[in-house]
Structure formats: structure tokens, C-alpha cells
Short mmCIF file of C-alpha atoms and ligand atoms in Angstrom, two decimals:
data_model
loop_
_atom_site.label_atom_id
_atom_site.label_comp_id
_atom_site.label_asym_id
_atom_site.label_seq_id
_atom_site.Cartn_x
_atom_site.Cartn_y
_atom_site.Cartn_z
CA UNK G 244 86.99 109.40 134.94
CA UNK G 245 86.36 109.92 131.31
CA UNK G 246 87.17 106.77 129.50
CA UNK G 247 89.76 105.00 127.81
CA UNK G 248 90.38 106.14 123.73
CA UNK G 249 92.34 104.47 121.11
CA UNK G 250 93.94 107.23 118.59
CA UNK G 251 95.44 106.59 115.70
CA UNK G 252 97.70 109.11 113.86
CA UNK G 253 98.19 109.06 109.88
CA UNK G 254 99.86 110.98 107.53
CA UNK G 255 102.43 110.79 104.83
CA UNK G 256 106.00 110.99 106.27
CA UNK G 257 107.46 114.71 107.56
CA UNK G 258 103.86 115.27 108.54
CA UNK G 259 104.49 115.68 112.02
CA UNK G 260 102.71 112.72 113.35
CA UNK G 261 105.26 111.59 115.95
CA UNK G 262 105.49 115.45 117.20
CA UNK G 263 101.60 115.86 117.18
CA UNK G 264 101.76 112.46 119.34
CA UNK G 265 103.78 113.59 122.14
CA UNK G 266 101.86 116.57 122.17
CA UNK G 267 98.12 115.06 122.77
CA UNK G 268 100.43 112.43 125.06
CA UNK G 269 100.98 114.97 127.11
CA UNK G 270 97.41 116.98 127.00
CA UNK G 271 96.01 113.64 127.98
CA UNK G 272 98.36 112.83 130.84
CA UNK G 273 97.63 116.18 132.72
CA UNK G 274 93.84 115.01 132.08
CA UNK G 275 94.29 112.35 134.18
CA UNK G 276 95.02 109.86 131.18
CA UNK G 277 97.70 106.96 131.49
CA UNK G 278 98.93 106.64 128.27
CA UNK G 279 100.62 104.40 125.91
CA UNK G 280 102.39 105.68 123.04
CA UNK G 281 103.51 103.32 120.57
CA UNK G 282 104.17 102.97 116.53
CA UNK G 283 104.13 101.12 113.63
CA UNK G 284 105.82 99.06 112.54
CA UNK G 285 106.89 98.01 115.69
CA UNK G 286 110.47 96.97 117.25
CA UNK G 287 109.39 93.24 117.76
CA UNK G 288 110.53 90.58 115.74
CA UNK G 289 108.20 91.24 112.41
CA UNK G 290 108.70 95.09 112.72
CA UNK G 291 112.47 94.25 112.61
CA UNK G 292 112.46 93.08 109.10
CA UNK G 293 110.34 96.18 108.16
CA UNK G 294 112.51 98.63 109.51
CA UNK G 295 115.79 97.02 107.43
CA UNK G 296 112.81 97.14 104.52
CA UNK G 297 112.40 100.61 104.50
CA UNK G 298 116.17 101.85 105.03
CA UNK G 299 116.10 99.30 102.05
CA UNK G 300 118.97 96.82 104.06
CA UNK G 301 117.23 94.56 102.39
CA UNK G 302 115.06 94.00 99.75
CA UNK G 303 111.27 92.80 98.83
CA UNK G 304 108.08 92.67 97.00
CA UNK G 305 105.59 95.45 97.57
CA UNK G 306 103.05 92.47 97.89
CA UNK G 307 105.27 90.28 100.61
CA UNK G 308 105.68 94.45 102.22
CA UNK G 309 102.10 94.85 102.41
CA UNK G 310 101.54 91.36 104.55
CA UNK G 311 104.30 91.45 106.79
CA UNK G 312 102.79 95.06 107.61
CA UNK G 313 99.49 93.37 108.44
CA UNK G 314 101.28 90.68 110.70
CA UNK G 315 103.46 93.21 112.34
CA UNK G 316 99.92 94.91 112.95
CA UNK G 317 98.25 91.91 114.46
CA UNK G 318 101.18 91.48 117.11
CA UNK G 319 101.19 95.00 118.08
CA UNK G 320 98.02 95.01 118.90
CA UNK G 321 97.14 91.27 120.17
CA UNK G 322 100.97 90.85 121.79
CA UNK G 323 99.85 89.75 125.66
CA UNK G 324 102.25 91.73 127.27
CA UNK G 325 101.69 95.05 125.66
CA UNK G 326 99.64 94.55 122.97
CA UNK G 327 97.48 97.35 122.57
CA UNK G 328 94.44 94.97 123.48
CA UNK G 329 95.51 94.57 126.88
CA UNK G 330 96.83 98.36 127.57
CA UNK G 331 93.17 99.29 126.70
CA UNK G 332 92.27 96.18 128.96
CA UNK G 333 94.42 97.83 131.37
CA UNK G 334 92.67 101.44 130.98
CA UNK G 335 95.62 102.93 129.05
CA UNK G 336 94.99 105.89 126.17
CA UNK G 337 96.44 104.52 123.72
CA UNK G 338 97.99 106.67 120.70
CA UNK G 339 99.92 105.00 118.00
CA UNK G 340 102.14 106.76 115.38
CA UNK G 341 100.46 105.39 112.45
CA UNK G 342 98.03 102.11 111.78
CA UNK G 343 95.99 100.67 109.04
CA UNK G 344 95.13 103.69 106.64
CA UNK G 345 99.13 103.58 106.83
CA UNK G 346 98.73 100.45 104.89
CA UNK G 347 95.92 101.55 102.97
CA UNK G 348 97.66 104.08 101.55
CA UNK G 349 101.45 103.14 101.48
CA UNK G 350 100.85 99.46 100.79
CA UNK G 351 97.74 100.50 98.13
CA UNK G 352 99.64 103.00 96.46
CA UNK G 353 101.87 99.74 94.97
CA UNK G 354 99.04 97.00 95.79
CA UNK G 355 95.36 96.45 94.95
CA UNK G 356 94.12 98.57 97.78
CA UNK G 357 91.11 96.75 98.26
CA UNK G 358 93.41 93.42 98.77
CA UNK G 359 95.23 95.21 100.94
CA UNK G 360 91.73 96.01 102.93
CA UNK G 361 91.47 92.68 103.06
CA UNK G 362 94.49 91.96 104.44
CA UNK G 363 94.18 93.72 107.64
CA UNK G 364 90.38 92.66 108.45
CA UNK G 365 90.88 91.34 111.08
CA UNK G 366 92.96 93.82 112.38
CA UNK G 367 89.82 96.20 111.75
CA UNK G 368 87.63 93.63 114.08
CA UNK G 369 89.98 93.23 116.60
CA UNK G 370 90.19 97.00 117.39
CA UNK G 371 89.51 100.07 115.04
CA UNK G 372 90.26 103.57 116.68
CA UNK G 373 88.08 105.72 117.87
CA UNK G 374 89.56 108.33 116.49
CA UNK G 375 91.89 108.54 113.21
CA UNK G 376 93.55 111.63 112.57
CA UNK G 377 95.26 112.46 109.74
CA UNK G 378 97.70 115.20 109.97
CA UNK G 379 97.74 117.04 105.93
CA UNK G 380 101.12 118.47 104.45
CA UNK G 381 101.76 119.17 100.56
CA UNK G 382 104.73 116.05 99.91
CA UNK G 383 106.63 118.78 99.14
CA UNK G 384 107.44 120.47 102.55
CA UNK G 385 107.36 116.81 103.83
CA UNK G 386 110.07 116.41 101.60
CA UNK G 387 111.51 119.25 102.75
CA UNK G 388 111.49 118.80 106.31
CA UNK G 389 113.44 115.34 105.65
CA UNK G 390 116.27 116.73 103.68
CA UNK G 391 116.68 119.18 106.49
CA UNK G 392 116.68 116.33 109.27
CA UNK G 393 118.57 113.21 107.60
CA UNK G 394 121.36 112.66 105.15
CA UNK G 395 119.30 109.80 103.77
CA UNK G 396 116.01 109.01 103.07
CA UNK G 397 113.40 105.43 103.18
CA UNK G 398 111.93 103.49 100.91
CA UNK G 399 108.66 106.09 100.35
CA UNK G 400 110.51 108.88 100.59
CA UNK G 401 110.64 110.74 97.44
CA UNK G 402 108.10 113.21 96.49
CA UNK G 403 106.00 111.68 93.71
CA UNK G 404 105.41 108.72 95.77
CA UNK G 405 104.27 110.81 98.54
CA UNK G 406 101.56 112.26 96.38
CA UNK G 407 100.72 109.10 95.26
CA UNK G 408 100.45 108.01 99.13
CA UNK G 409 98.37 110.75 99.90
CA UNK G 410 96.06 110.51 97.41
CA UNK G 411 95.71 106.74 98.09
CA UNK G 412 95.09 107.94 101.99
CA UNK G 413 91.80 109.97 100.47
CA UNK G 414 90.87 107.22 98.62
CA UNK G 415 90.40 104.64 101.50
CA UNK G 416 88.97 107.54 103.44
CA UNK G 417 86.16 107.83 100.68
CA UNK G 418 86.12 104.31 101.13
CA UNK G 419 85.94 103.83 104.67
CA UNK G 420 83.51 106.89 105.55
CA UNK G 421 80.70 105.25 106.96
CA UNK G 422 82.73 102.92 108.94
CA UNK G 423 85.50 104.63 110.13
CA UNK G 424 85.89 107.66 112.54
CA UNK G 425 88.32 110.38 110.60
CA UNK G 426 89.45 113.37 111.02
CA UNK G 427 91.75 115.80 108.67
CA UNK G 428 93.46 118.55 109.79
CA UNK G 429 95.73 120.53 108.01
CA UNK G 430 99.17 120.09 109.28
CA UNK G 431 100.99 122.97 106.76
CA UNK G 432 100.83 125.14 109.86
CA UNK G 433 102.64 125.59 113.13
CA UNK G 434 103.15 122.79 115.77
CA UNK G 435 100.90 124.59 117.78
CA UNK G 436 97.82 125.56 116.14
CA UNK G 437 97.89 121.94 114.92
CA UNK G 438 98.27 120.81 118.37
CA UNK G 439 94.73 122.76 119.10
CA UNK G 440 92.58 121.49 116.41
CA UNK G 441 93.61 118.00 117.27
CA UNK G 442 93.01 118.41 121.13
CA UNK G 443 89.56 120.09 120.57
CA UNK G 444 88.23 116.95 118.43
CA UNK G 445 90.17 114.70 121.16
CA UNK G 446 88.46 116.70 124.09
CA UNK G 447 85.15 116.56 122.65
CA UNK G 448 84.94 112.34 122.66
CA UNK G 449 86.50 112.03 126.41
P1 ADP X 570 106.59 111.92 111.23
O1 ADP X 570 106.69 111.46 112.61
O2 ADP X 570 105.20 112.35 110.60
O3 ADP X 570 107.66 111.69 110.02
P2 ADP X 570 107.93 114.43 112.82
O4 ADP X 570 107.06 115.06 113.41
O5 ADP X 570 108.65 113.49 113.45
O6 ADP X 570 106.92 113.73 111.52
O7 ADP X 570 108.14 115.43 111.86
C1 ADP X 570 108.76 115.89 111.00
C2 ADP X 570 110.14 117.25 110.63
O8 ADP X 570 109.37 118.11 111.01
C3 ADP X 570 110.52 117.33 112.45
O9 ADP X 570 111.66 118.10 112.40
C4 ADP X 570 109.59 117.98 113.04
O10 ADP X 570 110.32 118.86 113.94
C5 ADP X 570 108.77 119.08 111.79
N1 ADP X 570 107.61 119.83 111.88
C6 ADP X 570 106.74 118.64 112.93
N2 ADP X 570 105.82 119.39 112.77
C7 ADP X 570 105.82 120.72 111.94
C8 ADP X 570 105.10 121.72 111.94
N3 ADP X 570 103.26 122.26 111.66
N4 ADP X 570 105.87 122.67 111.41
C9 ADP X 570 107.09 122.51 110.84
N5 ADP X 570 107.63 121.68 110.98
C10 ADP X 570 107.65 120.58 111.64
#
């Protein structure tokens, strides 16, 4: 049996992360893997506060938001029953829709990125992904997709913010290129073409 991996999907809002996470999970299941599909912010106690902030129901300083994301991530990893560490120990391949590169890019767009990276050091020590997949889509295309699907937008969902966040992703990838396994895929294509590239990359790690 090939090994169980920890895979993080990254990208700006509307880039197709959740669509690709589901397709990758299906393919891995067909190949005989047990899959745990998860996402950030979580639906746990800290994640719920973040969801309210993203939906603009409550307001908070961007530094506080960065710290909450780091805390939510530790809970996501370390929860005794359903945490990523436990799931990996139990033999699941874990696919997460967002992990710490999202913090580096989104929180790093509003606060010092090195500070955000240091806030997430413990998560990186506990478990870094075997692969970070970045689905690269132009921010204008993402905003069109978001506006076509929803009547309201979330905190970061503006073209200029998403442009800044995309740039921050690339800044973070450059900073951490020696420590992290990063795969950038052109996401401005058909869902199946993107899924094909992702599968080629992931199957090479199994
Ligand atoms: P994310 O999880 O990154 O926010 P989603 O997977 O929810 O993105 O996709 C956002 C929207 O864009 C959805 O309506 C989805 O069906 C659509 N979508 C996803 N990937 C593509 C693609 N490659 N081409 C066109 N539309 C896409």
C-alpha cells in the first residue's frame, strides 16, 4: 500500500480549491486510499469566530485575525479526535482546503509576513504538508466566479485585495522555497485539465 500523504490546496477565493479537493479525494479513493477532506477556517470553536469575521458579522483588527487563524490551525492539527495529526496516524490521506500559506498570503497582506510566519512556526513544526498545491487564477476571473455564485462577498473578496493576496502567495513561496514542496498549477483552464495536472503530481508522490 502506498503512503498516506498530507496535501494542502491553496489559492485565492474562487480559484477552484474546493472543486479540486473533491476530485483529488475521489481519485485517491479509487486508488484505495482512506481520505480525510478538511478545510480552514475550521467549523470548531475558534473557526466559528473566524467565519463570523469573514462574513463581516463581527469586526476585528487584522493582527488579531492572524492570531486567531494560527490558533484555529493548531486546533485543526492537534484535536485529539479529528485532528490532522490523528487522522494521519490512523492512515488517512489528509487533503486540506487551505493551510498556513493562506495565512502567509492573506494575513501577510495586512500584517508583516515574517511575523505571520513566526506565529505559525508551531504548526510547521508539528506537520508541514507533503505537498502545497497552488491553483493560480487571475483575481478578476475569481471575482467573476464569486459574483456569479453569491449575493454577498466576504471580507477579503475584492479584486484589489485578491491581487495583493496573490502577490503575497508568490512572496511566501519564494521565502520558503527551500523548506516547502510547492506545486503551482495554472487554474485558468477547464476543471478536468487542472485535475489532470494535480493527479500527475500527487500520483508521483505515492
Ligand atoms: P474555492 O474553493 O477556491 O473558493 P470553488 O472550487 O468553490 O473555489 O470554485 C468557485 C466557483 O468557480 C465554483 O462555482 C466552481 O464551480 C467554479 N470553478 C471552479 N473551478 C473552475 C474552473 N476551472 N473553470 C471555471 N469555473 C470553475
